[in-house]
Amino acid sequence: MHGDTLASDEAARSDWAGLAHYRDANAARAGRAPKAVFIGDSITELWPVHDPQLFGDDVIGRGISGQTSPQILLRFMADVIRLQPVVVHLLAGINDLAGNTGPFSLAGYQDNMTAMIVLARAHGLRVIVGSITPAREFPWRRSDDPRSRIAAINAWLATLAAERGCVFADYHGALAAADGALRADCTDDGVHPTAAGYARMRPIARRALRAAFAGR
């Protein structure tokens, strides 16, 4: 077990952005461009597992558990642009707030999200910006209550999407309890949606995809 841990730590140091994570899967798609790519962290990575109805050959997931916006930005070319989709769905931020790769910087997060939108638009992609999903705390990294920061960031994301001509997908509104935490019937750990949570997200994602494909 200790050897496995050392190997995992070495892999993380040598491939901080996770560029190798989907390398083979991306190569296998040569000549078969998807219509949409969902990129993000564990909430995106687990989505096809819990809600396979939304995904398939035309809509694919490129989430990596634990990642923050700078890591996602670094692999944006490899895991999105080179696949030549029509639409990219961007959902990131919960791990930034948790401090997974260092102390949270609002300016840094805003720069990373804006950069991914600029990259996508420069390559002719339509963009869906997903809101950060609710959480009261992070079980793996105890910190201050993030609910007010999540609300503020989601307001900024909605404004950013409008200013940049993107579609905004408000998952927070569908998943939040009255106190702003993730609904108890939609999660097992307070952060990650269960199948019930993803079922509430699915119609929002589908509406966003329809709007993005239509160019609205």
Tab-separated table of C-alpha atoms in Angstrom:
chain	number	residue	atom	x	y	z
A	1	MET	CA	0.000	0.000	0.000
A	2	HIS	CA	2.831	2.389	0.879
A	3	GLY	CA	4.437	1.768	-2.510
A	4	ASP	CA	1.106	2.526	-4.243
A	5	THR	CA	0.870	5.785	-2.323
A	6	LEU	CA	4.394	6.785	-3.331
A	7	ALA	CA	3.648	5.977	-6.965
A	8	SER	CA	0.458	8.029	-6.804
A	9	ASP	CA	2.272	10.975	-5.234
A	10	GLU	CA	4.977	10.835	-7.909
A	11	ALA	CA	2.357	10.755	-10.673
A	12	ALA	CA	0.672	13.812	-9.156
A	13	ARG	CA	3.970	15.698	-9.084
A	14	SER	CA	4.889	14.807	-12.659
A	15	ASP	CA	1.405	15.420	-14.116
A	16	TRP	CA	-0.117	18.066	-11.846
A	17	ALA	CA	-2.853	18.956	-14.335
A	18	GLY	CA	-3.822	15.350	-15.090
A	19	LEU	CA	-3.007	15.615	-18.783
A	20	ALA	CA	-2.517	11.852	-19.015
A	21	HIS	CA	-5.863	11.037	-17.398
A	22	TYR	CA	-7.876	11.110	-20.643
A	23	ARG	CA	-5.002	10.868	-23.129
A	24	ASP	CA	-5.895	7.385	-24.364
A	25	ALA	CA	-9.619	8.094	-24.405
A	26	ASN	CA	-9.028	11.262	-26.405
A	27	ALA	CA	-6.771	9.458	-28.886
A	28	ALA	CA	-9.421	6.778	-29.361
A	29	ARG	CA	-11.859	9.462	-30.515
A	30	ALA	CA	-9.713	10.556	-33.478
A	31	GLY	CA	-12.082	11.490	-36.299
A	32	ARG	CA	-15.155	11.323	-34.028
A	33	ALA	CA	-15.755	14.766	-32.599
A	34	PRO	CA	-18.327	14.848	-29.789
A	35	LYS	CA	-21.095	17.425	-29.839
A	36	ALA	CA	-20.413	18.457	-26.233
A	37	VAL	CA	-17.677	18.005	-23.641
A	38	PHE	CA	-18.335	18.409	-19.916
A	39	ILE	CA	-15.131	19.400	-18.116
A	40	GLY	CA	-14.627	19.861	-14.406
A	41	ASP	CA	-13.857	18.073	-11.152
A	42	SER	CA	-15.397	15.082	-9.348
A	43	ILE	CA	-18.937	16.414	-9.764
A	44	THR	CA	-18.398	16.180	-13.519
A	45	GLU	CA	-16.408	12.932	-13.335
A	46	LEU	CA	-19.177	11.167	-11.396
A	47	TRP	CA	-22.006	12.552	-13.517
A	48	PRO	CA	-21.868	9.902	-16.302
A	49	VAL	CA	-21.712	7.175	-13.642
A	50	HIS	CA	-24.866	8.305	-11.858
A	51	ASP	CA	-26.740	9.678	-14.875
A	52	PRO	CA	-25.771	7.763	-18.023
A	53	GLN	CA	-28.920	9.016	-19.768
A	54	LEU	CA	-27.273	12.392	-20.302
A	55	PHE	CA	-24.029	11.047	-21.750
A	56	GLY	CA	-23.017	8.914	-24.706
A	57	ASP	CA	-20.904	9.152	-27.835
A	58	ASP	CA	-22.061	12.717	-28.557
A	59	VAL	CA	-21.868	14.079	-24.998
A	60	ILE	CA	-18.776	13.061	-23.045
A	61	GLY	CA	-17.343	13.776	-19.603
A	62	ARG	CA	-13.847	14.999	-18.855
A	63	GLY	CA	-13.955	15.501	-15.092
A	64	ILE	CA	-11.112	14.677	-12.704
A	65	SER	CA	-11.759	14.290	-9.000
A	66	GLY	CA	-10.153	16.855	-6.728
A	67	GLN	CA	-9.147	19.304	-9.446
A	68	THR	CA	-9.231	23.072	-9.171
A	69	SER	CA	-9.706	25.673	-11.890
A	70	PRO	CA	-5.969	26.134	-12.674
A	71	GLN	CA	-5.597	22.391	-13.298
A	72	ILE	CA	-8.685	22.329	-15.499
A	73	LEU	CA	-7.404	25.342	-17.428
A	74	LEU	CA	-4.079	23.609	-18.097
A	75	ARG	CA	-5.784	20.601	-19.680
A	76	PHE	CA	-8.477	22.597	-21.484
A	77	MET	CA	-6.705	22.401	-24.842
A	78	ALA	CA	-6.112	18.641	-24.633
A	79	ASP	CA	-9.449	17.588	-23.151
A	80	VAL	CA	-11.755	20.058	-24.913
A	81	ILE	CA	-10.377	22.113	-27.796
A	82	ARG	CA	-8.578	19.277	-29.598
A	83	LEU	CA	-11.722	17.146	-29.495
A	84	GLN	CA	-13.491	19.828	-31.582
A	85	PRO	CA	-16.906	19.778	-29.920
A	86	VAL	CA	-19.635	22.294	-30.659
A	87	VAL	CA	-20.254	22.994	-26.965
A	88	VAL	CA	-18.211	22.893	-23.768
A	89	HIS	CA	-19.870	22.654	-20.355
A	90	LEU	CA	-17.674	24.181	-17.648
A	91	LEU	CA	-18.262	23.377	-13.979
A	92	ALA	CA	-15.507	24.203	-11.492
A	93	GLY	CA	-14.885	25.941	-8.204
A	94	ILE	CA	-15.853	23.741	-5.266
A	95	ASN	CA	-12.266	22.486	-4.877
A	96	ASP	CA	-10.864	25.998	-5.275
A	97	LEU	CA	-12.935	27.009	-2.262
A	98	ALA	CA	-11.745	23.928	-0.363
A	99	GLY	CA	-8.132	24.929	-1.021
A	100	ASN	CA	-7.181	21.674	-2.740
A	101	THR	CA	-4.205	23.256	-4.519
A	102	GLY	CA	-3.536	26.127	-2.142
A	103	PRO	CA	-5.350	29.031	-0.508
A	104	PHE	CA	-8.380	30.265	-2.427
A	105	SER	CA	-7.897	33.387	-4.530
A	106	LEU	CA	-11.059	34.925	-5.953
A	107	ALA	CA	-9.089	36.876	-8.555
A	108	GLY	CA	-7.207	33.741	-9.582
A	109	TYR	CA	-10.418	31.733	-9.896
A	110	GLN	CA	-12.046	34.487	-11.945
A	111	ASP	CA	-9.014	34.664	-14.236
A	112	ASN	CA	-9.067	30.906	-14.804
A	113	MET	CA	-12.773	30.740	-15.601
A	114	THR	CA	-12.532	33.743	-17.906
A	115	ALA	CA	-9.491	32.258	-19.661
A	116	MET	CA	-11.327	29.019	-20.422
A	117	ILE	CA	-14.254	30.925	-21.897
A	118	VAL	CA	-11.894	33.048	-24.006
A	119	LEU	CA	-10.097	29.914	-25.255
A	120	ALA	CA	-13.358	28.214	-26.116
A	121	ARG	CA	-14.792	31.194	-27.950
A	122	ALA	CA	-11.525	31.755	-29.842
A	123	HIS	CA	-11.886	28.229	-31.230
A	124	GLY	CA	-15.543	28.640	-32.151
A	125	LEU	CA	-17.037	26.689	-29.248
A	126	ARG	CA	-20.265	27.630	-27.503
A	127	VAL	CA	-19.997	27.677	-23.723
A	128	ILE	CA	-22.209	26.597	-20.844
A	129	VAL	CA	-21.124	27.898	-17.438
A	130	GLY	CA	-22.443	25.819	-14.555
A	131	SER	CA	-23.012	27.251	-11.112
A	132	ILE	CA	-21.070	25.862	-8.162
A	133	THR	CA	-23.218	23.304	-6.398
A	134	PRO	CA	-24.187	23.782	-2.720
A	135	ALA	CA	-22.068	22.714	0.251
A	136	ARG	CA	-22.031	23.579	3.943
A	137	GLU	CA	-18.525	22.203	4.546
A	138	PHE	CA	-15.862	20.042	2.921
A	139	PRO	CA	-15.444	16.697	4.741
A	140	TRP	CA	-11.895	16.197	3.431
A	141	ARG	CA	-10.687	19.673	4.422
A	142	ARG	CA	-12.404	21.449	7.294
A	143	SER	CA	-12.664	25.156	6.619
A	144	ASP	CA	-14.936	28.120	7.079
A	145	ASP	CA	-18.546	27.731	6.012
A	146	PRO	CA	-18.421	28.292	2.212
A	147	ARG	CA	-22.116	28.998	1.614
A	148	SER	CA	-21.895	32.784	1.349
A	149	ARG	CA	-18.839	32.555	-0.922
A	150	ILE	CA	-20.585	30.038	-3.153
A	151	ALA	CA	-23.564	32.389	-3.497
A	152	ALA	CA	-21.308	35.331	-4.352
A	153	ILE	CA	-19.297	33.352	-6.904
A	154	ASN	CA	-22.446	32.020	-8.551
A	155	ALA	CA	-23.735	35.573	-8.932
A	156	TRP	CA	-20.426	36.476	-10.570
A	157	LEU	CA	-20.570	33.410	-12.849
A	158	ALA	CA	-24.080	34.345	-13.992
A	159	THR	CA	-22.890	37.863	-14.807
A	160	LEU	CA	-19.793	36.533	-16.568
A	161	ALA	CA	-21.899	34.180	-18.694
A	162	ALA	CA	-24.223	37.019	-19.709
A	163	GLU	CA	-21.348	39.365	-20.548
A	164	ARG	CA	-19.507	36.719	-22.575
A	165	GLY	CA	-22.527	35.372	-24.444
A	166	CYS	CA	-22.544	32.012	-22.653
A	167	VAL	CA	-25.402	29.914	-21.337
A	168	PHE	CA	-25.669	29.834	-17.544
A	169	ALA	CA	-26.854	26.605	-15.892
A	170	ASP	CA	-28.098	27.164	-12.345
A	171	TYR	CA	-27.618	23.830	-10.598
A	172	HIS	CA	-27.356	25.478	-7.196
A	173	GLY	CA	-30.992	26.505	-7.222
A	174	ALA	CA	-32.111	22.946	-7.939
A	175	LEU	CA	-29.920	21.344	-5.282
A	176	ALA	CA	-29.888	23.802	-2.380
A	177	ALA	CA	-31.853	23.297	0.815
A	178	ALA	CA	-33.424	26.278	2.545
A	179	ASP	CA	-30.205	26.937	4.469
A	180	GLY	CA	-28.034	26.862	1.332
A	181	ALA	CA	-26.543	23.426	1.984
A	182	LEU	CA	-26.842	20.553	-0.474
A	183	ARG	CA	-30.236	18.883	-0.012
A	184	ALA	CA	-29.961	15.841	2.247
A	185	ASP	CA	-31.966	13.725	-0.207
A	186	CYS	CA	-29.472	14.508	-2.978
A	187	THR	CA	-26.142	13.640	-1.328
A	188	ASP	CA	-24.344	11.183	0.917
A	189	ASP	CA	-21.496	13.464	1.998
A	190	GLY	CA	-22.825	17.008	1.734
A	191	VAL	CA	-20.799	17.857	-1.378
A	192	HIS	CA	-21.262	15.265	-4.122
A	193	PRO	CA	-24.696	14.668	-5.672
A	194	THR	CA	-26.128	11.170	-5.646
A	195	ALA	CA	-28.211	9.788	-8.515
A	196	ALA	CA	-31.147	11.757	-7.075
A	197	GLY	CA	-29.087	14.940	-7.212
A	198	TYR	CA	-27.976	14.361	-10.772
A	199	ALA	CA	-31.587	13.660	-11.723
A	200	ARG	CA	-32.408	17.195	-10.582
A	201	MET	CA	-29.455	18.551	-12.569
A	202	ARG	CA	-30.295	16.694	-15.790
A	203	PRO	CA	-33.179	18.884	-17.058
A	204	ILE	CA	-31.118	22.015	-16.388
A	205	ALA	CA	-28.194	20.566	-18.345
A	206	ARG	CA	-30.446	19.524	-21.197
A	207	ARG	CA	-32.035	22.972	-21.449
A	208	ALA	CA	-28.577	24.525	-21.413
A	209	LEU	CA	-27.381	22.170	-24.145
A	210	ARG	CA	-30.391	22.970	-26.324
A	211	ALA	CA	-29.792	26.687	-25.890
A	212	ALA	CA	-26.062	26.345	-26.616
A	213	PHE	CA	-26.600	24.203	-29.713
A	214	ALA	CA	-29.130	26.750	-30.948
A	215	GLY	CA	-26.518	29.467	-30.468
A	216	ARG	CA	-28.534	31.379	-27.872
